[in-house]
XYZ file of N, CA, C and O in Angstrom:
540
model
N -7.865 15.293 5.473
C -7.699 15.931 4.200
C -6.262 16.297 3.737
O -5.722 16.399 2.869
N -6.166 17.078 4.926
C -4.766 18.564 4.778
C -3.676 17.341 4.498
O -2.676 17.308 4.316
N -3.437 15.773 5.735
C -2.651 15.184 5.413
C -2.268 14.569 3.693
O -1.563 14.319 3.457
N -3.198 14.355 3.611
C -3.404 13.927 1.985
C -2.951 14.734 0.897
O -1.795 14.404 0.189
N -3.270 16.104 1.445
C -3.020 17.251 0.444
C -1.174 17.450 0.580
O -0.680 17.713 -0.201
N -1.185 17.353 2.017
C 0.453 17.310 2.177
C 1.664 16.462 1.939
O 2.642 16.627 1.133
N 1.239 15.344 1.390
C 1.396 14.342 1.037
C 1.794 14.445 -0.502
O 2.701 14.092 -1.338
N 0.646 14.828 -1.427
C 0.488 14.906 -2.789
C 1.121 15.819 -3.242
O 2.232 16.052 -4.109
N 1.127 17.105 -2.437
C 2.250 18.503 -2.550
C 3.784 17.771 -2.486
O 4.114 18.542 -3.399
N 3.929 17.137 -2.016
C 5.553 16.861 -1.915
C 5.940 16.093 -3.142
O 7.175 15.779 -3.443
N 4.874 15.749 -3.997
C 5.227 15.004 -4.973
C 4.746 13.240 -5.313
O 5.216 12.813 -6.378
N 4.448 13.058 -4.016
C 4.078 11.687 -4.027
C 2.761 11.003 -5.133
O 1.882 11.619 -4.977
N 3.290 10.125 -6.158
C 2.326 10.169 -7.352
C 1.217 8.972 -6.667
O 1.629 8.219 -6.069
N -0.133 9.245 -7.149
C -1.088 8.350 -6.374
C -0.979 7.077 -7.484
O -1.712 7.001 -8.507
N -0.546 6.109 -7.001
C -0.356 4.788 -7.931
C -1.478 3.683 -7.451
O -1.198 2.571 -7.331
N -2.089 3.983 -6.547
C -3.439 3.564 -5.604
C -2.519 2.560 -4.895
O -3.659 1.664 -3.932
N -1.968 3.185 -3.833
C -1.568 2.453 -2.557
C -1.705 3.758 -1.255
O -1.266 3.465 -0.254
N -2.253 4.687 -1.581
C -2.907 5.613 -0.716
C -3.293 4.809 0.728
O -4.494 4.264 -0.043
N -3.269 5.509 1.383
C -4.072 4.930 2.403
C -4.434 5.622 4.139
O -3.219 6.069 4.192
N -4.964 5.806 4.693
C -5.396 6.423 5.885
C -5.189 5.316 6.876
O -5.673 4.160 7.091
N -4.645 5.606 7.979
C -3.990 4.688 9.465
C -4.565 5.305 10.605
O -4.689 6.607 10.735
N -5.450 4.591 11.207
C -6.034 5.127 12.110
C -6.449 4.168 13.481
O -6.472 3.059 13.179
N -6.764 4.514 14.884
C -6.789 3.639 15.597
C -8.484 3.244 15.516
O -9.605 3.938 14.770
N -9.053 2.305 16.177
C -10.650 1.832 15.838
C -11.171 2.780 16.212
O -12.277 3.105 15.705
N -11.284 3.637 17.847
C -11.790 4.403 18.058
C -11.998 5.486 17.279
O -13.330 6.413 17.049
N -10.812 5.977 16.699
C -11.035 7.327 15.613
C -11.816 6.866 14.438
O -12.620 7.589 14.013
N -11.712 5.457 13.835
C -12.559 5.303 12.569
C -13.717 5.350 13.104
O -14.683 5.365 12.346
N -14.231 4.769 14.535
C -15.799 4.548 14.832
C -16.101 5.748 14.727
O -17.517 6.285 14.023
N -15.632 6.684 15.490
C -15.907 8.083 15.271
C -16.387 8.668 13.902
O -17.299 9.338 13.725
N -15.200 8.486 13.245
C -15.650 9.098 11.713
C -16.602 8.431 10.897
O -17.349 8.952 9.924
N -17.231 7.172 10.737
C -17.786 6.119 10.486
C -19.328 6.883 11.156
O -20.475 6.834 10.244
N -19.409 7.389 12.113
C -20.924 7.993 12.893
C -20.496 9.576 12.445
O -21.644 10.382 13.083
N -19.514 10.438 11.809
C -19.746 11.549 11.452
C -19.843 11.587 10.015
O -19.428 11.268 9.321
N -21.176 12.934 10.207
C -21.486 12.881 8.638
C -20.409 14.151 7.921
O -20.089 15.139 8.464
N -20.774 14.053 6.592
C -19.557 15.226 5.940
C -20.194 16.445 6.341
O -19.384 17.619 6.225
N -21.736 16.673 6.113
C -22.278 17.870 6.135
C -23.509 17.462 6.685
O -23.989 16.512 6.550
N -23.899 18.636 7.596
C -25.171 18.704 7.828
C -26.494 18.129 7.085
O -26.794 18.762 5.851
N -27.332 17.062 7.600
C -28.437 16.560 6.385
C -28.030 15.718 5.174
O -28.973 15.024 4.597
N -27.027 15.372 4.757
C -26.828 14.503 3.852
C -26.643 12.959 3.804
O -27.094 12.102 3.209
N -26.621 12.746 5.056
C -26.432 11.386 5.844
C -25.380 10.779 5.157
O -25.189 9.578 5.260
N -24.038 11.332 4.567
C -23.140 10.522 3.650
C -21.984 10.927 5.010
O -21.671 12.053 5.356
N -21.095 9.672 5.587
C -20.137 9.819 6.601
C -18.886 10.163 6.342
O -18.696 9.833 5.291
N -18.088 10.311 6.932
C -16.437 10.585 6.238
C -16.032 9.622 6.214
O -15.639 9.426 4.970
N -16.051 8.149 7.350
C -15.888 7.003 6.531
C -17.087 6.169 5.748
O -17.992 5.928 6.923
N -17.130 6.269 4.444
C -18.144 5.678 3.765
C -18.645 3.829 4.335
O -17.531 3.542 4.641
N -19.628 3.222 3.519
C -19.584 1.714 3.624
C -18.600 0.802 3.012
O -18.752 -0.270 3.495
N -17.570 1.493 2.411
C -16.462 0.716 1.465
C -15.302 0.865 2.839
O -14.619 0.588 2.105
N -15.616 1.318 3.603
C -14.280 1.435 4.610
C -13.148 2.748 3.981
O -11.848 2.443 4.004
N -13.632 3.509 3.235
C -12.930 4.768 2.579
C -13.252 6.343 3.017
O -14.284 6.377 3.315
N -12.150 7.084 2.858
C -12.593 8.381 2.775
C -12.096 8.938 1.367
O -10.935 9.148 1.342
N -13.067 9.384 0.950
C -12.939 9.782 -0.648
C -12.123 8.972 -1.691
O -11.185 9.479 -2.273
N -12.509 8.096 -1.612
C -12.189 6.571 -2.057
C -10.596 6.261 -1.820
O -10.182 5.218 -2.183
N -10.673 6.568 -0.489
C -9.043 6.454 -0.114
C -9.253 5.060 0.914
O -9.930 5.064 1.754
N -8.854 4.060 1.029
C -9.305 2.847 2.055
C -8.783 3.585 3.469
O -7.526 4.143 3.860
N -9.087 2.948 4.891
C -8.560 3.329 5.945
C -8.817 1.879 6.811
O -9.026 1.040 6.375
N -7.026 1.795 7.005
C -6.783 0.828 8.199
C -6.761 1.213 9.036
O -6.308 2.150 9.608
N -6.816 0.201 10.175
C -7.382 0.497 11.512
C -5.928 -0.550 12.291
O -5.866 -1.458 12.113
N -5.736 0.205 13.465
C -4.497 -0.410 14.242
C -4.220 0.651 15.427
O -4.488 1.570 15.532
N -4.126 0.018 16.229
C -3.755 0.230 17.879
C -2.647 0.829 18.234
O -2.079 1.525 18.813
N -1.612 0.083 17.309
C -0.402 0.524 17.271
C 0.067 2.146 17.322
O 1.123 2.722 17.638
N -0.991 2.628 16.450
C -0.608 3.979 16.302
C -0.645 4.656 17.422
O -0.188 6.086 17.318
N -1.667 4.605 18.011
C -1.667 5.386 19.607
C -0.864 4.951 20.796
O -1.351 5.476 21.773
N -0.090 4.037 20.417
C 0.712 3.400 21.770
C 1.065 4.546 22.467
O 1.753 4.564 23.712
N 2.039 5.713 21.937
C 2.992 6.687 22.131
C 1.884 8.084 22.531
O 2.060 9.138 23.696
N 0.351 7.929 22.549
C -0.472 8.739 23.056
C -0.928 8.554 24.135
O -1.660 7.495 24.236
N -0.505 9.341 25.052
C -1.034 9.337 26.532
C -2.232 9.443 27.174
O -3.273 9.342 27.737
N -3.401 10.389 26.163
C -4.579 10.359 25.962
C -5.421 9.283 25.271
O -6.693 9.376 24.949
N -4.718 7.792 24.521
C -5.749 6.849 24.090
C -6.611 6.719 24.839
O -7.603 6.109 24.159
N -6.692 5.992 25.880
C -8.012 5.709 26.480
C -9.127 6.590 26.657
O -10.212 6.354 27.364
N -8.860 8.105 26.527
C -9.657 9.074 26.897
C -9.752 9.942 25.577
O -9.397 9.860 24.673
N -11.034 10.883 25.969
C -11.191 11.745 24.790
C -9.793 12.667 24.487
O -9.646 13.130 25.700
N -9.654 12.920 23.506
C -8.289 13.672 23.343
C -8.403 13.816 22.098
O -8.188 12.697 20.948
N -6.556 14.334 21.585
C -6.165 13.845 20.485
C -5.958 12.407 19.691
O -5.517 11.692 20.779
N -6.054 12.144 18.682
C -6.187 10.691 17.888
C -4.887 11.049 17.319
O -5.029 12.125 16.185
N -4.230 9.882 16.722
C -3.195 9.868 15.467
C -3.644 9.375 14.441
O -4.632 8.632 14.391
N -3.813 10.168 13.217
C -4.395 9.746 11.586
C -2.854 9.745 11.301
O -2.638 11.072 10.887
N -2.821 9.021 10.309
C -1.884 8.792 9.173
C -2.127 8.509 7.710
O -3.278 8.071 7.570
N -1.305 9.257 7.466
C -1.707 8.761 5.540
C -0.569 8.646 4.912
O 0.723 9.345 5.083
N -0.556 8.143 4.149
C 0.926 7.623 3.259
C 0.565 6.776 1.914
O -0.351 6.417 1.546
N 1.740 6.866 1.121
C 1.798 5.739 -0.372
C 2.913 4.769 0.350
O 3.996 5.091 0.349
N 2.160 3.890 0.358
C 2.526 2.455 0.781
C 3.520 1.536 -0.291
O 4.350 0.670 0.207
N 3.672 2.057 -1.461
C 4.180 1.703 -2.239
C 5.904 1.971 -1.800
O 6.859 1.901 -2.413
N 5.818 3.149 -1.148
C 7.151 3.705 -0.827
C 7.590 2.963 0.662
O 8.517 3.778 1.182
N 6.959 2.134 1.083
C 7.282 1.179 2.216
C 7.453 -0.147 2.017
O 6.422 -0.942 2.297
N 8.787 -0.347 1.616
C 8.432 -2.136 1.144
C 8.641 -2.949 2.295
O 9.700 -2.501 3.494
N 7.958 -3.791 2.609
C 8.689 -4.840 4.049
C 9.125 -6.223 3.322
O 8.404 -6.929 2.470
N 10.219 -6.851 3.437
C 10.585 -7.653 3.034
C 10.723 -8.712 4.280
O 11.339 -8.438 5.355
N 10.597 -10.155 3.823
C 11.182 -11.291 4.835
C 12.456 -11.697 4.621
O 12.815 -11.348 3.569
N 13.382 -11.544 5.671
C 14.634 -12.008 5.687
C 14.613 -13.239 6.079
O 14.506 -13.626 7.110
N 15.665 -14.212 5.662
C 16.258 -15.413 6.495
C 14.524 -16.541 6.167
O 13.877 -16.526 5.169
N 14.751 -17.323 6.771
C 14.200 -18.598 6.920
C 13.210 -18.288 8.089
O 13.014 -17.786 8.827
N 11.998 -19.486 7.938
C 11.208 -19.272 8.814
C 11.358 -20.624 9.396
O 11.404 -21.682 9.116
N 11.451 -20.173 11.278
C 11.586 -21.502 11.960
C 10.164 -21.836 12.564
O 9.708 -20.806 13.180
N 9.564 -22.902 12.629
C 8.250 -23.402 13.548
C 8.922 -24.087 14.537
O 9.411 -25.124 14.290
N 8.591 -23.960 16.129
C 8.806 -24.687 17.037
C 7.547 -25.164 17.571
O 6.878 -24.608 17.698
N 7.334 -26.411 18.068
C 6.369 -26.846 18.329
C 6.794 -27.504 19.341
O 7.546 -28.603 19.878
N 5.993 -27.058 20.973
C 6.233 -27.506 22.286
C 5.344 -28.327 22.726
O 3.886 -27.716 23.009
N 4.845 -29.456 22.640
C 3.890 -30.451 22.982
C 3.834 -30.786 24.456
O 2.841 -31.597 24.621
N 5.114 -30.580 25.170
C 4.809 -31.582 26.270
C 5.050 -30.665 27.680
O 4.383 -30.557 28.725
N 5.497 -29.378 27.489
C 5.747 -28.761 28.520
C 4.290 -28.169 28.919
O 3.923 -28.073 30.347
N 3.366 -27.422 28.417
C 2.230 -27.148 28.549
C 1.148 -28.332 29.007
O 0.606 -28.229 29.686
N 1.379 -28.956 28.542
C 0.457 -30.704 28.811
C 0.844 -30.965 30.028
O 0.271 -31.764 30.858
N 1.973 -31.119 30.398
C 2.870 -31.203 31.800
C 1.931 -30.636 33.035
O 1.971 -30.982 33.652
N 1.762 -29.370 32.365
C 1.414 -28.352 33.469
C -0.039 -28.423 33.455
O -0.971 -27.579 34.597
N -0.645 -29.517 33.098
C -1.948 -29.578 33.299
C -3.150 -29.142 32.265
O -4.248 -28.821 32.319
N -2.389 -28.073 31.056
C -3.168 -27.200 30.394
C -3.733 -28.205 29.464
O -4.377 -27.739 28.482
N -3.142 -29.337 29.017
C -3.175 -30.337 27.764
C -3.225 -29.628 26.548
O -4.015 -29.457 25.259
N -2.356 -28.880 26.108
C -2.104 -27.889 24.808
C -0.790 -28.019 24.309
O -0.041 -28.326 25.144
N -0.681 -27.409 22.849
C 0.580 -27.549 22.482
C 0.980 -26.088 22.153
O 0.081 -25.189 21.865
N 2.138 -25.686 22.211
C 2.228 -23.988 21.909
C 3.442 -23.913 20.614
O 4.192 -25.168 20.757
N 2.734 -23.837 19.773
C 3.443 -23.438 18.486
C 4.047 -22.091 18.220
O 3.584 -21.228 18.524
N 5.440 -22.028 18.216
C 6.034 -20.547 18.225
C 6.242 -20.350 16.093
O 7.523 -21.414 16.041
N 6.201 -19.264 15.766
C 6.947 -19.172 14.249
C 7.915 -18.129 14.496
O 7.767 -16.797 15.007
N 9.024 -18.161 14.233
C 10.210 -17.108 14.204
C 10.820 -16.854 12.571
O 10.970 -18.051 11.973
N 10.551 -15.639 12.477
C 11.302 -15.050 11.306
C 11.617 -13.381 11.407
O 11.425 -13.044 12.603
N 12.669 -13.280 10.459
C 12.758 -11.709 10.481
C 12.241 -10.718 9.276
O 11.973 -11.542 8.223
N 11.829 -9.532 9.621
C 11.437 -8.510 8.750
C 12.103 -7.502 8.769
O 12.547 -6.974 9.402
N 12.197 -6.925 7.530
C 12.790 -5.675 7.705
C 11.900 -4.587 6.368
O 11.153 -5.008 5.463
N 11.974 -3.309 6.936
C 10.912 -2.081 6.404
C 11.270 -1.233 6.394
O 12.254 -0.920 7.341
N 11.154 0.415 5.489
C 11.985 1.496 5.395
C 11.345 1.869 4.679
O 10.607 1.301 3.293
N 10.945 3.197 4.955
C 10.103 4.279 4.010
C 11.477 4.907 3.059
O 12.357 5.325 3.522
N 11.147 4.453 2.027
C 11.818 5.049 0.946
C 12.083 6.608 0.851
O 12.910 6.900 0.003
N 11.073 6.913 0.803
C 10.612 8.229 0.409
C 9.653 8.927 1.453
O 8.636 8.974 1.776
N 10.486 9.538 2.867
C 9.599 9.902 4.385
C 8.210 10.876 3.904
O 7.809 10.788 4.518
N 8.845 11.743 2.925
C 7.960 12.529 2.508
C 6.562 11.990 1.894
O 5.496 12.870 1.833
N 6.286 10.874 1.718
C 5.272 10.240 1.290
C 4.044 9.816 2.368
O 3.145 9.203 2.004
N 4.537 10.053 3.545
C 3.818 9.831 4.964
C 3.951 11.129 5.546
O 4.552 11.692 5.798
N 2.484 11.055 6.260
C 2.460 12.164 7.282
C 1.311 11.676 8.229
O 0.746 10.626 8.391
N 1.891 12.518 9.706
C 1.368 11.936 10.889
C 0.361 13.396 11.400
O 1.108 13.934 11.515
N -0.719 12.963 11.861
C -1.661 14.409 12.000
C -2.387 14.094 13.278
O -2.421 12.681 13.479
N -3.087 14.806 13.871
C -4.192 14.291 14.986
C -5.119 15.128 14.704
O -5.484 16.101 14.017
N -6.286 14.653 15.238
C -7.665 15.160 15.397
C -8.254 14.213 16.587
O -7.748 14.002 17.567
N -9.006 15.405 16.806
C -9.937 15.416 18.505
C -11.197 14.889 18.350
O -12.124 15.168 17.240
N -11.559 13.689 18.752
C -12.634 12.941 19.167
C -13.512 14.256 19.990
O -12.881 14.310 21.187
N -14.636 14.738 19.480
C -15.321 15.542 20.483
C -16.475 14.987 21.369
O -16.690 13.678 21.377
C-alpha cells in the first residue's frame, strides 16, 4: 500500500487504471496471507484485487532479481496505466512455413506473426517499484 500512496501523492489521479503487478509466487503468497489475525480476509481477495485495485501477474518483473527461484525479496509494482500508452506501429505480417518442419518429420506448420509496438511512460511518477519478502 506504500507504493500506492507514493503514486497518489505524486498527483496521479485515480481514473480506474491503477493496478498492482507482481510475479505468480508473490501473488500466491498474498492470496494465502490474512490482512489481520482471525479475519479470514486475505491481502489479495477472491476478485484478484488488493483494496479494490486489480492485481496482474507476470514473471517478467522478476527477470533481474537474482533471488527469483528462492525465498527472498520479490518485486511488486504499482501504477496508473493510462499514463503508459502502447501502440502498434506499421502492419502485421504473417508468415506460414508448412514445408521445412514437415520435411524434418514433424508433420507441422510454423506460423510467425511480426509487428512492431511502441510504449512509453508519459508520467514516470505514476509508477512505483518496490520489493516485498516472502517469509
